[in-house]
Coordinates of C-alpha atoms in Angstrom, one line a residue:
M14 CA 2.9 30.8 -15.2
N15 CA 6.4 29.3 -15.6
L16 CA 6.4 25.8 -14.1
L17 CA 10.2 25.8 -13.7
K18 CA 11.6 26.5 -10.3
D19 CA 12.8 30.0 -9.7
R20 CA 16.5 29.6 -9.0
N21 CA 17.2 33.0 -7.6
P22 CA 15.8 32.1 -4.1
V23 CA 17.9 28.9 -4.2
L24 CA 21.1 30.8 -4.9
Q25 CA 20.2 33.3 -2.3
N26 CA 19.7 30.5 0.2
Y27 CA 23.1 29.0 -0.6
A28 CA 24.7 32.4 -0.2
R29 CA 23.1 32.8 3.3
I30 CA 24.3 29.3 4.2
R31 CA 27.9 30.0 2.9
S32 CA 28.2 33.3 4.8
R33 CA 26.7 31.8 8.0
Y34 CA 29.1 28.8 8.2
K35 CA 32.1 30.8 7.0
S36 CA 31.5 33.2 9.9
G37 CA 30.9 30.3 12.3
A38 CA 27.5 31.7 13.3
G39 CA 24.1 30.1 13.2
E40 CA 21.2 29.5 15.4
N41 CA 23.6 28.5 18.1
S42 CA 26.5 30.7 19.0
G43 CA 30.0 29.5 18.2
P44 CA 31.4 27.5 15.3
I45 CA 29.8 24.2 14.4
S46 CA 32.1 21.1 14.8
P47 CA 32.2 19.1 12.6
P48 CA 31.1 21.6 9.9
L49 CA 28.0 20.7 8.0
S50 CA 29.4 22.0 4.7
N51 CA 32.5 23.2 3.1
S52 CA 33.4 26.8 2.0
H53 CA 30.8 26.6 -0.8
G54 CA 28.0 26.0 1.8
F55 CA 26.2 23.2 -0.1
Y56 CA 28.7 20.3 -0.3
L57 CA 28.5 17.9 2.6
N58 CA 31.8 16.5 3.9
R59 CA 32.7 12.9 4.5
Q60 CA 32.4 13.2 8.3
N61 CA 28.8 14.2 8.2
Q62 CA 27.0 12.9 5.1
L63 CA 23.4 13.9 5.7
G64 CA 22.5 12.7 2.2
E65 CA 23.6 9.1 2.7
R66 CA 22.6 6.2 5.0
T67 CA 24.6 5.8 8.2
A68 CA 23.1 2.5 9.5
G69 CA 23.3 0.7 6.2
L70 CA 24.2 -2.9 5.3
D71 CA 27.9 -2.0 5.5
K72 CA 27.5 -1.6 9.3
L73 CA 26.4 -5.2 9.7
F74 CA 28.2 -8.4 9.1
Y75 CA 26.3 -8.8 5.9
T76 CA 28.2 -10.4 3.0
L77 CA 27.1 -9.1 -0.4
I78 CA 27.8 -11.3 -3.4
N79 CA 28.2 -9.1 -6.4
G80 CA 26.4 -6.4 -4.4
I81 CA 23.1 -8.3 -4.4
V82 CA 20.8 -8.5 -1.3
E83 CA 19.0 -11.8 -0.9
D84 CA 15.4 -12.2 0.3
P85 CA 15.4 -13.4 3.9
D86 CA 11.8 -14.6 3.8
F87 CA 11.4 -17.3 6.5
A88 CA 8.3 -18.9 5.0
V89 CA 9.9 -19.3 1.5
R90 CA 13.0 -20.8 3.0
K91 CA 10.8 -23.4 4.7
D92 CA 8.6 -24.0 1.7
S93 CA 9.3 -22.5 -1.7
A94 CA 5.6 -22.9 -2.7
I95 CA 4.1 -21.5 0.5
Y96 CA 2.3 -18.6 -1.1
E97 CA 0.5 -20.9 -3.6
R98 CA -0.4 -23.3 -0.8
M99 CA -1.8 -20.6 1.4
M100 CA -3.9 -19.1 -1.4
R101 CA -5.6 -22.6 -1.7
D102 CA -6.8 -22.4 1.9
P103 CA -10.3 -21.0 1.8
Q104 CA -10.0 -19.0 5.0
I105 CA -6.8 -17.2 4.0
Y106 CA -8.1 -16.7 0.5
Y107 CA -11.4 -15.2 1.7
C108 CA -9.8 -12.9 4.2
L109 CA -7.2 -11.6 1.7
M110 CA -9.9 -11.0 -0.9
V111 CA -11.9 -8.9 1.7
R112 CA -8.9 -6.8 2.6
K113 CA -7.9 -6.3 -1.1
A114 CA -11.4 -5.4 -2.2
A115 CA -11.7 -2.9 0.6
V116 CA -9.0 -0.9 -1.3
S117 CA -9.4 -1.7 -5.0
S118 CA -13.1 -1.0 -5.0
I119 CA -12.9 2.5 -3.6
P120 CA -13.2 5.5 -6.0
W121 CA -10.1 7.6 -6.4
V122 CA -9.1 11.1 -7.4
V123 CA -5.9 12.9 -8.5
K124 CA -5.6 16.3 -6.9
P125 CA -2.9 19.0 -6.3
K126 CA -0.7 18.9 -3.2
A127 CA -2.2 20.5 -0.1
T128 CA 0.1 23.5 -0.4
M129 CA -1.1 24.1 -4.1
A130 CA -4.8 23.3 -3.6
Q131 CA -5.9 26.7 -4.8
D132 CA -3.4 27.1 -7.6
P133 CA -5.1 27.1 -11.0
T134 CA -2.1 25.6 -12.8
A135 CA -1.7 22.8 -10.2
K136 CA -5.5 22.0 -10.7
R137 CA -5.0 21.8 -14.5
V138 CA -2.0 19.5 -14.1
A139 CA -3.9 17.3 -11.7
L140 CA -7.0 17.1 -14.0
A141 CA -4.8 16.1 -17.0
C142 CA -3.1 13.4 -14.9
E143 CA -6.4 12.0 -13.7
E144 CA -7.7 11.9 -17.3
R145 CA -4.6 9.9 -18.3
L146 CA -5.0 7.5 -15.4
Q147 CA -8.6 6.9 -16.3
Q148 CA -7.5 5.5 -19.6
I149 CA -5.5 2.7 -17.9
P150 CA -7.2 -0.6 -18.6
R151 CA -8.3 -2.6 -15.5
F152 CA -7.1 0.0 -13.0
S153 CA -8.9 -1.7 -10.1
E154 CA -7.1 -4.9 -11.1
L155 CA -3.8 -2.9 -10.8
L156 CA -4.8 -1.8 -7.3
D157 CA -5.7 -5.4 -6.5
N158 CA -2.4 -6.7 -7.7
M159 CA -0.6 -4.1 -5.6
M160 CA -2.4 -5.3 -2.5
D161 CA -0.9 -8.8 -3.2
A162 CA 2.0 -7.5 -1.1
I163 CA 0.1 -8.4 2.1
L164 CA 1.1 -12.1 1.9
P165 CA 4.7 -12.1 0.5
G166 CA 5.7 -8.6 1.7
M167 CA 6.1 -7.0 -1.7
S168 CA 4.3 -6.7 -5.0
L169 CA 5.7 -5.6 -8.3
N170 CA 3.7 -4.6 -11.4
E171 CA 5.2 -3.7 -14.8
V172 CA 3.6 -0.9 -16.8
V173 CA 3.8 -0.7 -20.6
W174 CA 3.5 2.8 -22.1
K175 CA 2.2 4.1 -25.4
L176 CA 1.7 7.5 -27.0
S177 CA -1.9 8.6 -27.2
S178 CA -3.5 10.5 -30.1
K179 CA -2.9 13.7 -28.2
G180 CA 0.8 13.0 -28.0
S181 CA 1.0 12.2 -24.3
Y182 CA 2.3 9.0 -22.6
I183 CA -0.4 6.8 -21.1
V184 CA -0.3 3.3 -19.7
K185 CA -1.2 0.7 -22.4
D186 CA -1.2 -2.3 -20.1
H187 CA 0.2 -3.6 -16.8
F188 CA 1.4 -7.1 -15.6
P189 CA 2.1 -8.5 -12.2
V190 CA 5.6 -9.7 -11.6
N191 CA 6.4 -12.5 -9.1
K192 CA 8.6 -11.6 -6.1
D193 CA 11.1 -14.4 -6.8
R194 CA 12.0 -12.9 -10.1
I195 CA 13.7 -9.8 -8.7
K196 CA 16.8 -8.9 -6.7
F197 CA 18.0 -5.7 -5.0
D198 CA 21.4 -4.1 -4.6
K199 CA 22.5 -2.4 -1.4
N200 CA 21.0 0.9 -2.4
G201 CA 17.6 -0.6 -3.2
G202 CA 18.1 -0.8 -7.0
L203 CA 15.9 -3.3 -8.7
Y204 CA 17.3 -6.2 -10.8
L205 CA 15.3 -8.6 -12.9
L206 CA 16.4 -12.2 -13.3
S207 CA 16.5 -13.6 -16.8
P208 CA 17.8 -16.8 -18.5
Q209 CA 20.9 -14.8 -19.5
D210 CA 21.5 -13.7 -15.9
P211 CA 19.6 -16.1 -13.6
T212 CA 21.6 -15.4 -10.5
Y213 CA 22.0 -11.6 -10.1
G214 CA 19.8 -10.2 -12.8
K215 CA 20.0 -7.0 -14.7
K216 CA 19.0 -3.5 -13.6
V217 CA 15.5 -2.6 -14.7
P218 CA 14.9 0.5 -16.9
P219 CA 13.2 3.6 -15.4
Y220 CA 9.4 4.3 -15.5
K221 CA 8.6 0.6 -15.8
F222 CA 7.8 -0.9 -12.4
I223 CA 5.4 -0.1 -9.5
R224 CA 6.7 -1.5 -6.3
H225 CA 4.6 -1.7 -3.2
T226 CA 6.3 -2.9 0.0
F227 CA 4.4 -4.1 3.1
N228 CA 5.9 -4.0 6.6
T229 CA 9.5 -3.2 6.0
T230 CA 11.9 -4.0 8.9
D231 CA 15.7 -3.9 9.4
G232 CA 18.2 -6.6 10.0
S233 CA 19.3 -7.3 13.6
W234 CA 22.9 -7.3 14.8
R235 CA 22.7 -11.0 15.7
K236 CA 20.9 -12.0 12.4
P237 CA 22.3 -9.7 9.7
E238 CA 20.9 -11.9 7.0
T239 CA 17.4 -10.4 7.8
A240 CA 18.5 -7.0 6.6
G241 CA 16.9 -7.8 3.2
Y242 CA 13.5 -7.1 4.8
A243 CA 14.2 -3.4 4.3
F244 CA 13.8 -4.0 0.5
Y245 CA 11.7 -7.2 0.2
G246 CA 9.2 -6.4 3.0
R247 CA 7.9 -8.8 5.5
G248 CA 4.5 -10.1 4.7
L249 CA 1.9 -11.9 6.7
A250 CA 3.3 -15.3 5.4
D251 CA 6.5 -14.5 7.3
T252 CA 4.7 -13.7 10.6
P253 CA 2.5 -16.0 12.8
L254 CA 0.3 -16.7 9.7
Y255 CA 2.9 -19.2 8.5
H256 CA 2.7 -21.2 11.8
Y257 CA -1.1 -21.0 12.0
F258 CA -1.2 -22.4 8.4
H259 CA 1.3 -25.1 9.3
F260 CA -0.6 -26.2 12.4
K261 CA -3.9 -26.2 10.4
M262 CA -2.4 -28.5 7.7
I263 CA -1.2 -31.0 10.4
A264 CA -4.6 -31.0 12.1
L265 CA -6.4 -31.5 8.7
K266 CA -4.1 -34.5 8.0
Y267 CA -5.1 -36.2 11.3
F268 CA -8.7 -35.1 10.8
M269 CA -8.8 -37.0 7.5
K270 CA -7.3 -40.0 9.1
E271 CA -10.0 -39.9 11.7
L272 CA -12.7 -39.8 9.1
E273 CA -11.1 -42.7 7.2
R274 CA -10.8 -44.7 10.4
Y275 CA -14.0 -44.0 12.2
G276 CA -16.3 -42.6 9.5
M277 CA -16.8 -46.1 8.3
P278 CA -16.0 -48.4 11.3
F279 CA -14.1 -51.6 10.5
K280 CA -16.0 -54.9 10.5
I281 CA -15.2 -57.9 12.6
L282 CA -15.6 -61.3 10.9
Y283 CA -15.8 -64.5 13.1
T284 CA -15.2 -67.7 11.2
G285 CA -15.0 -71.3 12.2
P286 CA -12.1 -73.6 11.2
Q287 CA -12.4 -76.4 8.6
N288 CA -15.8 -75.4 7.4
T289 CA -16.2 -76.1 3.6
E290 CA -19.5 -74.2 3.5
L291 CA -17.8 -71.2 5.0
A292 CA -15.7 -70.6 2.0
D293 CA -18.6 -69.6 -0.2
K294 CA -20.1 -67.4 2.5
L295 CA -16.7 -65.8 3.3
H296 CA -16.2 -65.1 -0.4
T297 CA -19.6 -63.3 -0.6
I298 CA -18.9 -61.4 2.6
M299 CA -15.5 -60.3 1.5
L300 CA -16.8 -59.1 -1.8
A301 CA -19.4 -56.9 0.0
L302 CA -16.8 -55.6 2.4
K303 CA -13.9 -55.1 0.0
N304 CA -13.9 -51.3 0.4
D305 CA -14.0 -51.5 4.2
A306 CA -11.6 -52.5 6.9
V307 CA -12.2 -56.1 8.0
V308 CA -10.7 -58.0 11.0
N309 CA -10.9 -61.8 10.7
I310 CA -11.1 -63.6 14.1
P311 CA -11.2 -67.4 14.1
G312 CA -14.1 -68.8 16.1
K313 CA -15.8 -72.1 16.8
K314 CA -16.7 -74.6 14.0
G315 CA -19.6 -73.4 12.0
D316 CA -19.6 -70.0 13.8
V317 CA -19.9 -67.2 11.3
N318 CA -20.7 -63.7 12.5
V319 CA -20.0 -60.1 11.3
D320 CA -19.9 -57.3 13.8
I321 CA -19.1 -53.6 13.7
A322 CA -16.5 -52.3 16.1
K323 CA -17.8 -49.5 18.4
V324 CA -15.0 -47.0 18.8
A325 CA -14.9 -43.4 20.1
S326 CA -13.7 -40.9 17.5
S327 CA -11.5 -37.9 18.3
R328 CA -12.3 -36.0 15.2
N329 CA -14.2 -33.3 17.1
V330 CA -11.0 -32.4 18.8
F331 CA -9.2 -31.8 15.5
G332 CA -12.3 -30.0 14.1
T333 CA -12.3 -27.7 17.2
F334 CA -8.6 -27.0 16.8
I335 CA -9.0 -26.2 13.1
D336 CA -11.8 -23.7 13.9
Y337 CA -9.6 -22.1 16.5
V338 CA -6.7 -21.7 14.0
D339 CA -9.2 -20.3 11.5
R340 CA -10.1 -17.6 14.0
L341 CA -6.5 -16.8 14.5
I342 CA -5.9 -16.5 10.8
T343 CA -8.9 -14.2 10.5
K344 CA -7.6 -11.9 13.3
T345 CA -4.1 -11.9 11.7
I346 CA -5.4 -10.7 8.3
L347 CA -8.5 -8.7 9.2
G348 CA -7.8 -7.7 12.8
Q349 CA -11.2 -9.1 13.8
E350 CA -13.4 -12.1 13.2
L351 CA -16.9 -10.6 12.9
M352 CA -16.8 -10.7 9.1
T353 CA -16.3 -14.5 9.1
E354 CA -17.8 -15.6 12.4
M355 CA -21.0 -14.7 14.2
P356 CA -20.4 -15.4 17.9
N357 CA -23.2 -16.3 20.2
V358 CA -22.6 -13.3 22.4
G359 CA -22.3 -9.8 20.9
S360 CA -23.9 -6.5 20.7
Y361 CA -24.0 -3.4 18.5
A362 CA -21.2 -1.9 20.5
A363 CA -19.0 -5.0 19.9
A364 CA -19.8 -4.8 16.1
Q365 CA -18.8 -1.2 16.1
V366 CA -15.5 -2.0 17.8
H367 CA -14.8 -4.8 15.2
R368 CA -15.7 -2.4 12.4
S369 CA -13.4 0.3 13.7
V370 CA -10.5 -2.1 14.0
F371 CA -10.8 -3.2 10.4
G372 CA -11.3 0.5 9.5
L373 CA -7.9 1.3 10.9
I374 CA -6.3 -1.5 9.0
N375 CA -8.1 -0.4 5.8
T376 CA -6.9 3.2 6.3
R377 CA -3.3 1.9 6.7
D378 CA -3.6 -0.1 3.5
K379 CA -5.0 2.9 1.5
T380 CA -2.3 5.1 2.8
Q381 CA 0.5 2.7 1.8
V382 CA -1.0 2.1 -1.7
K383 CA -1.5 5.8 -2.1
G384 CA 2.2 6.5 -1.2
A385 CA 3.4 3.7 -3.5
L386 CA 1.5 5.2 -6.5
N387 CA 2.6 8.7 -5.7
R388 CA 6.3 7.6 -5.6
S389 CA 5.9 5.6 -8.9
L390 CA 3.0 5.9 -11.3
I391 CA 2.1 9.6 -10.6
L392 CA 5.8 10.6 -10.7
Y393 CA 6.4 8.6 -13.9
D394 CA 3.4 10.3 -15.5
A395 CA 4.6 13.8 -14.6
Q396 CA 8.2 13.2 -15.7
L397 CA 7.2 11.6 -19.0
N398 CA 4.5 14.1 -20.0
M399 CA 5.9 17.3 -18.3
P400 CA 9.7 16.8 -17.9
N401 CA 10.4 20.3 -16.6
L402 CA 7.5 20.4 -14.1
A403 CA 8.4 21.7 -10.7
E404 CA 8.1 19.2 -7.8
E405 CA 5.4 21.2 -6.0
Y406 CA 3.2 21.0 -9.1
I407 CA 3.3 17.2 -9.3
P408 CA -0.2 16.0 -8.2
E409 CA -1.2 13.3 -5.7
F410 CA -3.2 10.2 -5.9
D411 CA -5.9 9.8 -3.2
F412 CA -8.9 7.6 -2.4
K413 CA -12.3 9.0 -2.0
K414 CA -14.6 8.2 0.9
S415 CA -16.8 5.2 0.1
S416 CA -18.6 4.3 3.3
V417 CA -22.3 5.2 3.1
E418 CA -22.4 5.7 6.8
D419 CA -19.4 8.1 6.8
T420 CA -20.9 10.0 3.8
G421 CA -24.3 10.4 5.6
A422 CA -22.6 11.7 8.7
F423 CA -20.5 14.1 6.6
L424 CA -23.6 15.5 4.9
Q425 CA -25.3 16.0 8.2
T426 CA -22.2 17.9 9.4
V427 CA -22.4 20.0 6.2
Q428 CA -26.1 20.8 6.8
L429 CA -25.5 21.8 10.4
A430 CA -22.5 24.0 9.4
T431 CA -24.6 25.8 6.7
Q432 CA -27.4 26.4 9.3
L433 CA -24.8 27.9 11.6
G434 CA -23.7 30.2 8.8
I435 CA -20.3 28.5 8.2
A436 CA -19.2 28.5 4.6
V437 CA -18.6 25.1 3.1
S438 CA -16.7 24.4 -0.1
E439 CA -18.8 22.7 -2.8
E440 CA -15.7 21.2 -4.3
Q441 CA -14.9 19.5 -0.9
V442 CA -18.4 18.1 -0.7
R443 CA -18.3 16.7 -4.2
E444 CA -14.8 15.2 -3.6
Y445 CA -15.9 13.5 -0.4
T446 CA -19.2 12.1 -1.7
G447 CA -18.1 11.4 -5.3
L448 CA -21.0 13.5 -6.7
R449 CA -20.1 15.2 -9.9
A450 CA -21.3 18.6 -11.1
P451 CA -24.3 18.4 -13.4
V452 CA -23.7 18.8 -17.2
K453 CA -25.5 21.6 -19.0
G454 CA -29.0 20.5 -20.0
E455 CA -29.0 17.5 -17.7
T456 CA -32.0 16.9 -15.4
V457 CA -31.2 18.1 -11.9
I458 CA -32.8 16.8 -8.7
T459 CA -34.3 19.7 -6.8
P460 CA -34.8 19.5 -3.0
P461 CA -38.5 19.2 -1.9
P462 CA -40.1 22.3 -0.3
P463 CA -39.8 22.4 3.5
Q464 CA -42.7 20.8 5.4
I465 CA -44.5 23.0 7.8
M466 CA -45.9 21.5 11.0
P467 CA -49.6 22.2 11.9
E468 CA -48.5 24.4 14.9
E469 CA -46.2 26.3 12.6
A470 CA -49.0 26.7 10.0
N471 CA -51.4 28.2 12.6
E472 CA -48.7 30.6 13.8
V473 CA -48.0 31.7 10.2
N474 CA -51.8 32.2 9.6
S475 CA -52.2 34.2 12.7
N476 CA -49.2 36.4 11.9
A477 CA -50.6 36.9 8.4
G478 CA -54.0 37.9 9.8
A479 CA -52.5 40.4 12.2
E480 CA -50.5 41.9 9.4
Q481 CA -53.6 42.2 7.2
K482 CA -55.5 44.0 10.1
R483 CA -52.7 46.5 10.4
E484 CA -52.7 47.2 6.7
V485 CA -56.6 47.8 6.9
R486 CA -56.2 50.3 9.8
A487 CA -53.4 52.1 8.0
H488 CA -55.6 52.4 4.9
K489 CA -58.5 53.9 6.9
H490 CA -56.3 56.6 8.4

């Protein structure tokens, strides 16, 4: 089969468009004003440019310096090292690791597009692409690095290619690239900063970078400088997570002061004036208390006494507030707190609700990572190894189902469907469960024989006896 597009239908379509708009007829009666195309039928005019942005940066009071869009990240403007500081917080680190592992640890597959699922050529193309992706070193690490976009809003990974022994392009290695090393132009073109061009950077070559953007937003009319979120993304560090982390750091600062002040209460030393013997005793006492806070109060002559101040600490207030902020951080990242906290009240139903909420977030993460890979790595692989491949034959990256509970429910559904006489695709079952087809000569697990209940066994024996009696009568006749 020729993988090139058949151009005859395309030309016929253009001819239909040309004749329709030249005659002024279409789905709606009467001429179209303004016209969608010129006399050729496929060139859009300046008044109605369907192929270009209408609400772009040029429609805002946004000043482009050398055509470069700056990152409007609020958190970075407040603290240039905010990402490194956040990753040192154990609560944020743990929650991010859970969310990243929920994506990078899932088995994956490369398959044809849904419209070409039964096409044998599309299947061969998808299988060859999957074999090349399996040769990528540390592929789960690549997925993990892509999920780093959660905090800053965008992740960038550089891929290095090489020619395999079969003459095809495969990824030799991959490296994460920090967000602050890149810039964008008004059309989303990627520029890499360098010592030779540290301000605006140079445009990156094709097939080199995998960009994953998290939570893109547009700039507002009142704050046009935020338009850069459309390219740089707006991560969790630029949302309430920044404020939660800021409040937690303040509370920890006062909490440590409370520990220093009241963890080892200061000592009160009463001394008498003009006591020569007191000097030696005072020297000994001060040596023993040199690491503690001491308050010296003059007393009567010969009066020497050491007391410990009794004070009420407020560290429980700061500790409670820190726990409260940690719960807010967990909800911001994971959507629930059952993975990090075990409340006193709860039930199986509540646990299912928490699980379903995280499941929705995880599904969203997988969908975004899958889309980023299909727009970059899968497309690069197809264009480098099969330059003339038609778009509909370019395969898709997808994640397999990994939850044991979901797999068990799926198999129960398959069993019920087969009992009802509904045909089930073996390929679909293997794709969902991740079970591969057995290799020739490999030991195969066979299902056990069905167990017969005693009542069923008696019924079978009685039916067999009746059948035997009928055969005897027939033999006599």
